[in-house]
Coordinates of C-alpha atoms in Angstrom, one line a residue:
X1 CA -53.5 -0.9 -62.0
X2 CA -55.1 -3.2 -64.8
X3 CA -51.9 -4.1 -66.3
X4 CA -51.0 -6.2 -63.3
X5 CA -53.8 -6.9 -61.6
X6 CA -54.3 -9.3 -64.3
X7 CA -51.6 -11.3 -64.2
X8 CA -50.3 -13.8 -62.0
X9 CA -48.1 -13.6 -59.0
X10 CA -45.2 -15.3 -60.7
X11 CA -46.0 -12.6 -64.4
X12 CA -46.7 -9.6 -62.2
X13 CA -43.5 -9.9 -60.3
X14 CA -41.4 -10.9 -63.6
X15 CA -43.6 -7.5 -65.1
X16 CA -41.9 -5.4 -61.7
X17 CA -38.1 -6.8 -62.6
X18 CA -38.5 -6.0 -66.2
X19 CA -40.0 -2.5 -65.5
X20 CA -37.0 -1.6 -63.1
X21 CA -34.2 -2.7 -65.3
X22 CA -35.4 -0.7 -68.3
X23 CA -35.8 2.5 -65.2
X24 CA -32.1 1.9 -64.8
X25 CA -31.3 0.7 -68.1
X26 CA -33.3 2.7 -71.0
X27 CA -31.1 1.1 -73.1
X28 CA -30.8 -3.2 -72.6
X29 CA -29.3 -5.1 -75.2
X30 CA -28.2 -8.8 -75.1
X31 CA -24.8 -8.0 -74.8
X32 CA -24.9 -5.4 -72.2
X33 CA -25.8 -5.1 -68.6
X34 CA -28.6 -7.2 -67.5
X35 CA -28.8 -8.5 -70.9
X36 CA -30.1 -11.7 -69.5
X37 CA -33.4 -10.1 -69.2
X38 CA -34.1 -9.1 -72.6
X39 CA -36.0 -12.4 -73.1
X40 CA -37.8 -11.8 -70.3
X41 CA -38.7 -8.2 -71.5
X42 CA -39.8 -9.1 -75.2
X43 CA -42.4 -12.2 -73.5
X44 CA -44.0 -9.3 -71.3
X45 CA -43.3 -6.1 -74.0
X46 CA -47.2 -5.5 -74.7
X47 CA -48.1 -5.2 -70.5
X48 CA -44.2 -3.0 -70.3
X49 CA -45.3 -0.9 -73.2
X50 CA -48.9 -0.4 -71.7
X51 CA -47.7 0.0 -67.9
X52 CA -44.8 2.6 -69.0
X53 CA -47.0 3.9 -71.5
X54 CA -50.4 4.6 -68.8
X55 CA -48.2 5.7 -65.3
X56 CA -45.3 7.7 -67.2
X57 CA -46.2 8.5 -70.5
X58 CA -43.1 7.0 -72.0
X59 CA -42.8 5.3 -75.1
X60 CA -40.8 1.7 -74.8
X61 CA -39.4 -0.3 -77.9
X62 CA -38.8 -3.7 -77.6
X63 CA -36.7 -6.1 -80.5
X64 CA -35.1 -9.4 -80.6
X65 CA -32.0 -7.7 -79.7
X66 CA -32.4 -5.0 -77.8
X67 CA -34.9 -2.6 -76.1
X68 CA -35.2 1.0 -75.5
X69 CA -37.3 3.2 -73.1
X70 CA -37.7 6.5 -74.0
X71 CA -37.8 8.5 -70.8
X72 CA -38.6 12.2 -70.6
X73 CA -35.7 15.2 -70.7
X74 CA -34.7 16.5 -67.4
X75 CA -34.8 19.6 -68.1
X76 CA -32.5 22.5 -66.5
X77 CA -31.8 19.7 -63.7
X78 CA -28.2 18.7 -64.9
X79 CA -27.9 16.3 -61.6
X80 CA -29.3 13.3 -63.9
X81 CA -26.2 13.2 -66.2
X82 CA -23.3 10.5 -66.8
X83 CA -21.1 11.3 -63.5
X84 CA -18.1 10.7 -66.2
X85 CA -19.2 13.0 -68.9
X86 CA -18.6 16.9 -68.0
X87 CA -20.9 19.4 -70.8
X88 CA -18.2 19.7 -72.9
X89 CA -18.1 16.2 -73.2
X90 CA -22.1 16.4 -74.3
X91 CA -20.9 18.5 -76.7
X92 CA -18.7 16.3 -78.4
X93 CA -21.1 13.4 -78.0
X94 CA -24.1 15.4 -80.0
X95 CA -21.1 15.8 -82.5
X96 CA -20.4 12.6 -82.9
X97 CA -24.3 11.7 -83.4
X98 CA -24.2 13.7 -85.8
X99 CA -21.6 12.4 -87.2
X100 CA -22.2 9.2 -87.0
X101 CA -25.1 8.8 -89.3
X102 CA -23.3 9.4 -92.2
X103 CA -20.6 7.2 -91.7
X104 CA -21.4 3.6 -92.4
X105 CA -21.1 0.4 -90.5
X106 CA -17.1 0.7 -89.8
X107 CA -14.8 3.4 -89.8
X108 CA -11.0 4.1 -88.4
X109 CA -10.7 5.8 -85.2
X110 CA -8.3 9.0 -86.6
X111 CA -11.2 9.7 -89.3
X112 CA -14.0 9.5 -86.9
X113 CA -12.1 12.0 -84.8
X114 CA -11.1 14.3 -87.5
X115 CA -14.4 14.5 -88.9
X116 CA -15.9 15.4 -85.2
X117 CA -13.4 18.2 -85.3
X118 CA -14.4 19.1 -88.5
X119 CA -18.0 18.9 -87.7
X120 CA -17.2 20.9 -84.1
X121 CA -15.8 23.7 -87.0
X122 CA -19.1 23.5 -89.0
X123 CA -20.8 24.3 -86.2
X124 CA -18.7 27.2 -85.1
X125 CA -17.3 25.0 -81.7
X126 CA -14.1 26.0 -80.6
X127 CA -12.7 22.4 -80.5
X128 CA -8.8 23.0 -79.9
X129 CA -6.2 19.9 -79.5
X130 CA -5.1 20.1 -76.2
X131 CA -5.3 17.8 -73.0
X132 CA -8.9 18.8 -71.6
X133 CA -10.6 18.7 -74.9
X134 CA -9.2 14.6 -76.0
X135 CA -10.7 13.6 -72.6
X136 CA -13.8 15.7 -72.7
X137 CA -14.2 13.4 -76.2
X138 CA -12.6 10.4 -75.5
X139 CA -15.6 10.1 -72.5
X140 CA -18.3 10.6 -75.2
X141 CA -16.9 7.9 -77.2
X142 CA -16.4 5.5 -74.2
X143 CA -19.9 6.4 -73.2
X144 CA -21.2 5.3 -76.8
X145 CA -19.1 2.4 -76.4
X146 CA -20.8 1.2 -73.1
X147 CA -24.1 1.6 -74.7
X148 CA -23.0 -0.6 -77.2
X149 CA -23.3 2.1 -80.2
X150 CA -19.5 1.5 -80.9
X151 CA -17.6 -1.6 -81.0
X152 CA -13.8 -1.4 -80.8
X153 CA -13.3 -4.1 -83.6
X154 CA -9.8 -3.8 -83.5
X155 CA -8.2 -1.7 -81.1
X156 CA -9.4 0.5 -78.6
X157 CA -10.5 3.8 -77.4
X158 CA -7.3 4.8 -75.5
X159 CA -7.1 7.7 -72.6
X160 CA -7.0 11.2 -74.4
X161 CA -6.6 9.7 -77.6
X162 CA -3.6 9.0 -77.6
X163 CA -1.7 8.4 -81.4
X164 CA -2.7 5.0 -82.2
X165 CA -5.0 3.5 -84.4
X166 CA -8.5 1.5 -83.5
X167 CA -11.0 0.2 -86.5
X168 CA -14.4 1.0 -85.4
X169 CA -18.0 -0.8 -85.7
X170 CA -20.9 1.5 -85.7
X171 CA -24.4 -0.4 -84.6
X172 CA -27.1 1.8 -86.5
X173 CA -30.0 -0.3 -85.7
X174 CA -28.9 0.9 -81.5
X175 CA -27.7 4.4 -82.7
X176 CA -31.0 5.3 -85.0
X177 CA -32.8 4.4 -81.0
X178 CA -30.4 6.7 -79.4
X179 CA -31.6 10.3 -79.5
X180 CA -35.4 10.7 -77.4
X181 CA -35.8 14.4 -78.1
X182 CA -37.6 16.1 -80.6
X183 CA -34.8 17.2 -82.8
X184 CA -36.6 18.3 -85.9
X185 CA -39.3 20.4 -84.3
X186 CA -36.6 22.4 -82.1
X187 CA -35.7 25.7 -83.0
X188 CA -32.9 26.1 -81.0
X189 CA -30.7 24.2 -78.0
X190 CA -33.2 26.1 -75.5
X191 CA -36.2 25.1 -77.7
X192 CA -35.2 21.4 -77.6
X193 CA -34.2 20.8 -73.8
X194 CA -38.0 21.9 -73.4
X195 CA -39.4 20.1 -75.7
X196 CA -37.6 16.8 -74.3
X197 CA -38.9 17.8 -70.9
X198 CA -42.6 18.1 -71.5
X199 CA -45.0 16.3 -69.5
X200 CA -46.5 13.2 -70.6
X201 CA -50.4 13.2 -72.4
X202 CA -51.7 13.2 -69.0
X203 CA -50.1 16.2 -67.9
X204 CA -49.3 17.2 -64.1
X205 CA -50.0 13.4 -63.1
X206 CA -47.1 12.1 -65.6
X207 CA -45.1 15.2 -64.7
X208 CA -45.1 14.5 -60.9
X209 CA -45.0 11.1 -61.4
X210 CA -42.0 10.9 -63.7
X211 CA -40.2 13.0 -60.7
X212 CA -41.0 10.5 -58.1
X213 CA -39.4 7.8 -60.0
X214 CA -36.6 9.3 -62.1
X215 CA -35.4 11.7 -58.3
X216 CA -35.0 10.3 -54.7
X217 CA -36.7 13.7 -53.4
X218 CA -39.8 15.9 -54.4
X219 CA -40.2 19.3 -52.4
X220 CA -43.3 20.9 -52.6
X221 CA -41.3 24.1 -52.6
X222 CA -39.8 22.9 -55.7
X223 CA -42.8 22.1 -57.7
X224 CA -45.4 24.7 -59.8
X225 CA -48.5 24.8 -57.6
X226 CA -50.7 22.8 -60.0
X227 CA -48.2 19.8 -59.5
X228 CA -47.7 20.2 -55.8
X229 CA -51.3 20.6 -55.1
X230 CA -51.9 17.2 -57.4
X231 CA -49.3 15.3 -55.4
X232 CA -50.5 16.4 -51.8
X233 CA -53.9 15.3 -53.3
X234 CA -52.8 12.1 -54.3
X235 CA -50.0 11.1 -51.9
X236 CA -51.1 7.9 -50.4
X237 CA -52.6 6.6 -54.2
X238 CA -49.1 7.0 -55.4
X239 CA -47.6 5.4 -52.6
X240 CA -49.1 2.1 -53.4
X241 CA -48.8 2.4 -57.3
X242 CA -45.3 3.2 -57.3
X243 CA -44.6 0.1 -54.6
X244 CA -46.5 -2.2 -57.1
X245 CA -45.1 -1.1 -60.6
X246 CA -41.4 -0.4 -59.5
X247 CA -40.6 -1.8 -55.9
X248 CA -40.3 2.0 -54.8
X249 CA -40.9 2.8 -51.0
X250 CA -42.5 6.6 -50.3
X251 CA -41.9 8.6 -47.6
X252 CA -44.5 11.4 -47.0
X253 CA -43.5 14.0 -45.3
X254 CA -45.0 17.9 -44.7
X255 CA -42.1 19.1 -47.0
X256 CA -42.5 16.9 -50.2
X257 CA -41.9 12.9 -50.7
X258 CA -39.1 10.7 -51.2
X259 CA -39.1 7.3 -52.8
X260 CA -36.3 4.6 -52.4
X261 CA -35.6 1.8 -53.5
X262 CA -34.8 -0.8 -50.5
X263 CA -32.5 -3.1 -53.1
X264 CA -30.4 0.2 -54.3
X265 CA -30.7 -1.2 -57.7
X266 CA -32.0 1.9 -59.0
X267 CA -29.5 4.3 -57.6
X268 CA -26.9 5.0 -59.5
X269 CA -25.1 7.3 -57.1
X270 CA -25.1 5.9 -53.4
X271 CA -24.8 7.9 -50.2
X272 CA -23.3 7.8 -48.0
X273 CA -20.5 5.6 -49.0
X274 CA -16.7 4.9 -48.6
X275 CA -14.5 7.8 -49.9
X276 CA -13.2 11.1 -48.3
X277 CA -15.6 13.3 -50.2
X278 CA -18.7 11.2 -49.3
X279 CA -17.6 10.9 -45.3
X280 CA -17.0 14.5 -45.1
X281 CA -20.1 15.4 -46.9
X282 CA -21.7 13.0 -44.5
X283 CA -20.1 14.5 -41.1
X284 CA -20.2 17.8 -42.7
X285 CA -24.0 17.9 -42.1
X286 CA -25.0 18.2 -38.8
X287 CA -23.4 21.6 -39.2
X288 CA -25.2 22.4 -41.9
X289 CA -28.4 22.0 -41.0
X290 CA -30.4 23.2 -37.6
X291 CA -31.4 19.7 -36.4
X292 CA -33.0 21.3 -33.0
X293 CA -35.4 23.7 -35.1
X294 CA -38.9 22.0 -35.0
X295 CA -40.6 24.3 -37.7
X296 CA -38.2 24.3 -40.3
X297 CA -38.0 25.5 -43.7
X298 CA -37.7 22.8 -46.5
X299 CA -34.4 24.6 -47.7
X300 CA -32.0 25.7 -44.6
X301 CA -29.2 28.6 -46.7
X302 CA -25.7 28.0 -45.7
X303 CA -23.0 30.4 -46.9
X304 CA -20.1 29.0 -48.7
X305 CA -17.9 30.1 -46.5
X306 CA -19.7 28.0 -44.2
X307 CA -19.2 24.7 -46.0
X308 CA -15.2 25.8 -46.5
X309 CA -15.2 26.2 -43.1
X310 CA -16.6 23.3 -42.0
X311 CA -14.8 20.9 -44.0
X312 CA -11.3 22.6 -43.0
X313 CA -12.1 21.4 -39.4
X314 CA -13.1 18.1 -40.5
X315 CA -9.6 18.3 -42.2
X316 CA -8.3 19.5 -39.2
X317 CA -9.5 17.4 -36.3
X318 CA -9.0 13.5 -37.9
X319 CA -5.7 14.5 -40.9
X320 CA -5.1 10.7 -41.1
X321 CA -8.3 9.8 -42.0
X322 CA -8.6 11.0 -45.3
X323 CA -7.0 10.8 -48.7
X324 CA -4.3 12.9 -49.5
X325 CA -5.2 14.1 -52.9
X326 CA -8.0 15.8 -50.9
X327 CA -5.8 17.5 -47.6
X328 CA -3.5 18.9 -49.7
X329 CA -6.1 20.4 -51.7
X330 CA -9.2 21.9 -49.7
X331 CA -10.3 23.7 -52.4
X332 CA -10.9 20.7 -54.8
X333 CA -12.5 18.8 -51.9
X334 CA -15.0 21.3 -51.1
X335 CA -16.2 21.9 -54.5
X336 CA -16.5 18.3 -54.5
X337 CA -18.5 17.8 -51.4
X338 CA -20.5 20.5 -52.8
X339 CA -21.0 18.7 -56.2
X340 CA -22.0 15.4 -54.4
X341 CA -25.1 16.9 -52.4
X342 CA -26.0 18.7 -55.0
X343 CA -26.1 15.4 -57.0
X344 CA -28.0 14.0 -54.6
X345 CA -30.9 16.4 -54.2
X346 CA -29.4 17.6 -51.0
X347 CA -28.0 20.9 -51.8
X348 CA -28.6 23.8 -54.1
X349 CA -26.7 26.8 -55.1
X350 CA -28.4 30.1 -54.6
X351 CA -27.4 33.9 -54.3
X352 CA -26.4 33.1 -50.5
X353 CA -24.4 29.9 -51.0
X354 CA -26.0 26.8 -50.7
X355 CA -30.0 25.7 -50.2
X356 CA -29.8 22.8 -48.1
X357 CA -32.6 20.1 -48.2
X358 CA -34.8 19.1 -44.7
X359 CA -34.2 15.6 -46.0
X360 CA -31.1 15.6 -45.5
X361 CA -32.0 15.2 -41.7
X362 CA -32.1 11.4 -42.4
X363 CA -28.3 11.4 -43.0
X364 CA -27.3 12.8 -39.9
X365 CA -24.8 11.0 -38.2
X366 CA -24.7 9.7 -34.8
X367 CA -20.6 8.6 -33.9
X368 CA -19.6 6.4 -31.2
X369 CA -17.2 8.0 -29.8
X370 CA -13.9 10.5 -30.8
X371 CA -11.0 8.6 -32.2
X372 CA -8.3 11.3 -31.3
X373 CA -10.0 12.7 -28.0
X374 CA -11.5 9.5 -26.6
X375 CA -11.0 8.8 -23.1
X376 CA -10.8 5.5 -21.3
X377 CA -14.3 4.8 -19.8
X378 CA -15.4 2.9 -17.0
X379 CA -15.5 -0.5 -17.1
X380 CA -18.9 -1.8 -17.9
X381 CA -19.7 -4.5 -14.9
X382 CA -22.2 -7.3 -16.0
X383 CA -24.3 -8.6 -13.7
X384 CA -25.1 -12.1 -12.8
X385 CA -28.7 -12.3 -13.2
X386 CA -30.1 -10.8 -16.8
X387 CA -32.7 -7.8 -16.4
X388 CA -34.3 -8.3 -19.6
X389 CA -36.1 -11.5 -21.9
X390 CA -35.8 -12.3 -25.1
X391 CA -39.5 -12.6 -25.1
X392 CA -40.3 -9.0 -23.3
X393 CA -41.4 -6.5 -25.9
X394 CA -38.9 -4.4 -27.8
X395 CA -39.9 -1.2 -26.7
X396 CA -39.8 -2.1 -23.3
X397 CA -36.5 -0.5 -21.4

């Protein structure tokens, strides 16, 4: 890869940072997130614009101030969204793009709202006043506002709107970098969700490429033959570029690849982790998959009645070990468990139930023990004379 090989240790390695902060931030500013690099990112922009430009096809900007990668559409995979914004809240956040170019530089909260209303009208959007529909667009206005699009001069954005006024500051120079897809040359929504998802000027290698890096997990069942046959192909090449560029680690296996990052910086949803619906989605596993069966598919169906089932027990068996909100409520928790290894690549919904991933093998658990049903073991008796060195090999028993 020429546009590190050239450089030294020290640039290459500075190169690597900048390239996997603009992965996880496609929008740095100076006053945002990791804004500390944005020096960093305009001394090395022409090798970032060249190295994102060659392995992904994408098209990065880079200013004094700020600096935007623009990354390719996902496509009909909705798992790569803002976990806080539901599609309703999309809605009102292409509404307030909309919007917003026609506004100014400042505007009072109650008009930008009313005109979003009047704009969800225009556009023949049922856009009523209740509960659902202020926090659907409250989120897409607290989303601009973490990307720095809004500033909440005086005032803020308060939960669901509530009746009080906020004077707003629109950034134009971030909000004219905003929007990556081909607006004017879609035809319809349809026509424009394919459009922002097409494959980069080299074709399959940008498409499959753009997957290993933007999703932890690749099936081969999952990809058009043209792309799966080009990745089995090129497996171990990609291996080492995508370890040099971006610090990603691949893991080929016979039912696709899956790339991690060791230093979770690029994960923006982590499992497993800490809360009811992530442990239970963790335990729930070994029951949804057939560990024991050597051959396999990629994609093990379980019915949803399984899942419910499965989770009740968990429920069941260990009551005080989860929250509350979520015993009380088994229908809430299940959908979502459900919705987090779906997120995660793990599951998908089909006509049975749910398509369950081979990777998700990797997560199953091994406990220590029953917490509820243990029972007092046998002391453990240490002898006086140590069968085994520090110095003896560590696969020696």
């Amino acid at each position: 890869m020429n546009q590190l090989d050239n450089l030294s240790e020290i640039d290459a390695a500075n190169v690597v940072r900048c390239a996997r902060t603009l992965l996880r931030r496609p929008m740095l500013r100076a006053d945002g997130p990791d804004g500390e690099l944005l020096s960093l990112v305009y001394r090395h922009r022409a090798t970032l614009q060249d190295l994102f430009a060659g392995l992904l096809g994408y098209r990065l900007v880079v200013e004094r101030r700020f600096a935007r990668l623009y990354k390719s559409g996902p496509g009909h995979d909705n798992t790569r969204g803002v976990l806080s914004m539901s599609p309703r809240g999309y809605a009102y956040l292409a509404l307030t793009l909309a919007v917003l170019t026609g506004i100014g530089r400042q505007t009072l909260l109650s008009r930008l709202v009313a005109d979003i209303r009047s704009a969800a009208v225009e556009a023949g959007i049922d856009a009523p006043d209740d509960v659902a529909e202020r926090r659907a667009l409250t989120a897409a206005l607290r989303h601009l506002v973490s990307l720095g699009v809004l500033h909440e001069t005086e005032g803020s954005v308060a939960q669901d709107l509530l009746p009080q006024e906020a004077l707003i500051t629109i950034d134009t120079d971030l909000l004219g970098q905003l929007v990556t897809g081909p607006v004017g040359e879609a035809q319809s929504p349809a026509h424009l969700v394919e459009l922002a998802a097409r494959p980069g000027p080299r074709g399959v290698e940008h498409a499959v490429r753009r997957k290993l890096v933007e999703t932890p997990l690749v099936l081969y069942a999952d990809l058009p033959d043209d792309q799966a046959d080009w990745l089995r192909r090129n497996q171990r090449k990609e291996t080492a570029l995508l370890e040099q560029a971006f610090g990603l680690y691949t893991e080929c296996r016979v039912e696709g690849v899956l790339a991690a990052d060791p230093e979770d910086f690029l994960t923006d949803l982590s499992f497993p982790g800490v809360s009811t619906v992530a442990r239970i989605a963790l335990l729930a596993l070994p029951d949804l998959v057939d560990s024991e069966d050597e051959d396999a598919p990629a994609r093990h169906v379980v019915t949803a009645e399984r899942l419910r089932e499965v989770c009740a027990r968990l429920v069941e068996d260990y009551p005080a070990a989860w929250s509350k909100q979520f015993t009380d409520d088994l229908d809430r928790l299940v959908a979502e468990v459900a919705e987090l290894l779906r997120r995660m690549g793990l599951a998908v919904p089909c006509d049975e139930g749910w398509s369950i991933s081979a990777a998700a093998h990797r997560w199953l658990p091994s406990p220590d023990g029953d917490p509820e049903r243990e029972q007092p073991s046998e002391p453990v008796v240490v002898r006086e004379v140590p069968s085994w060195s520090l110095f003896d090999e560590e696969n020696v028993s």
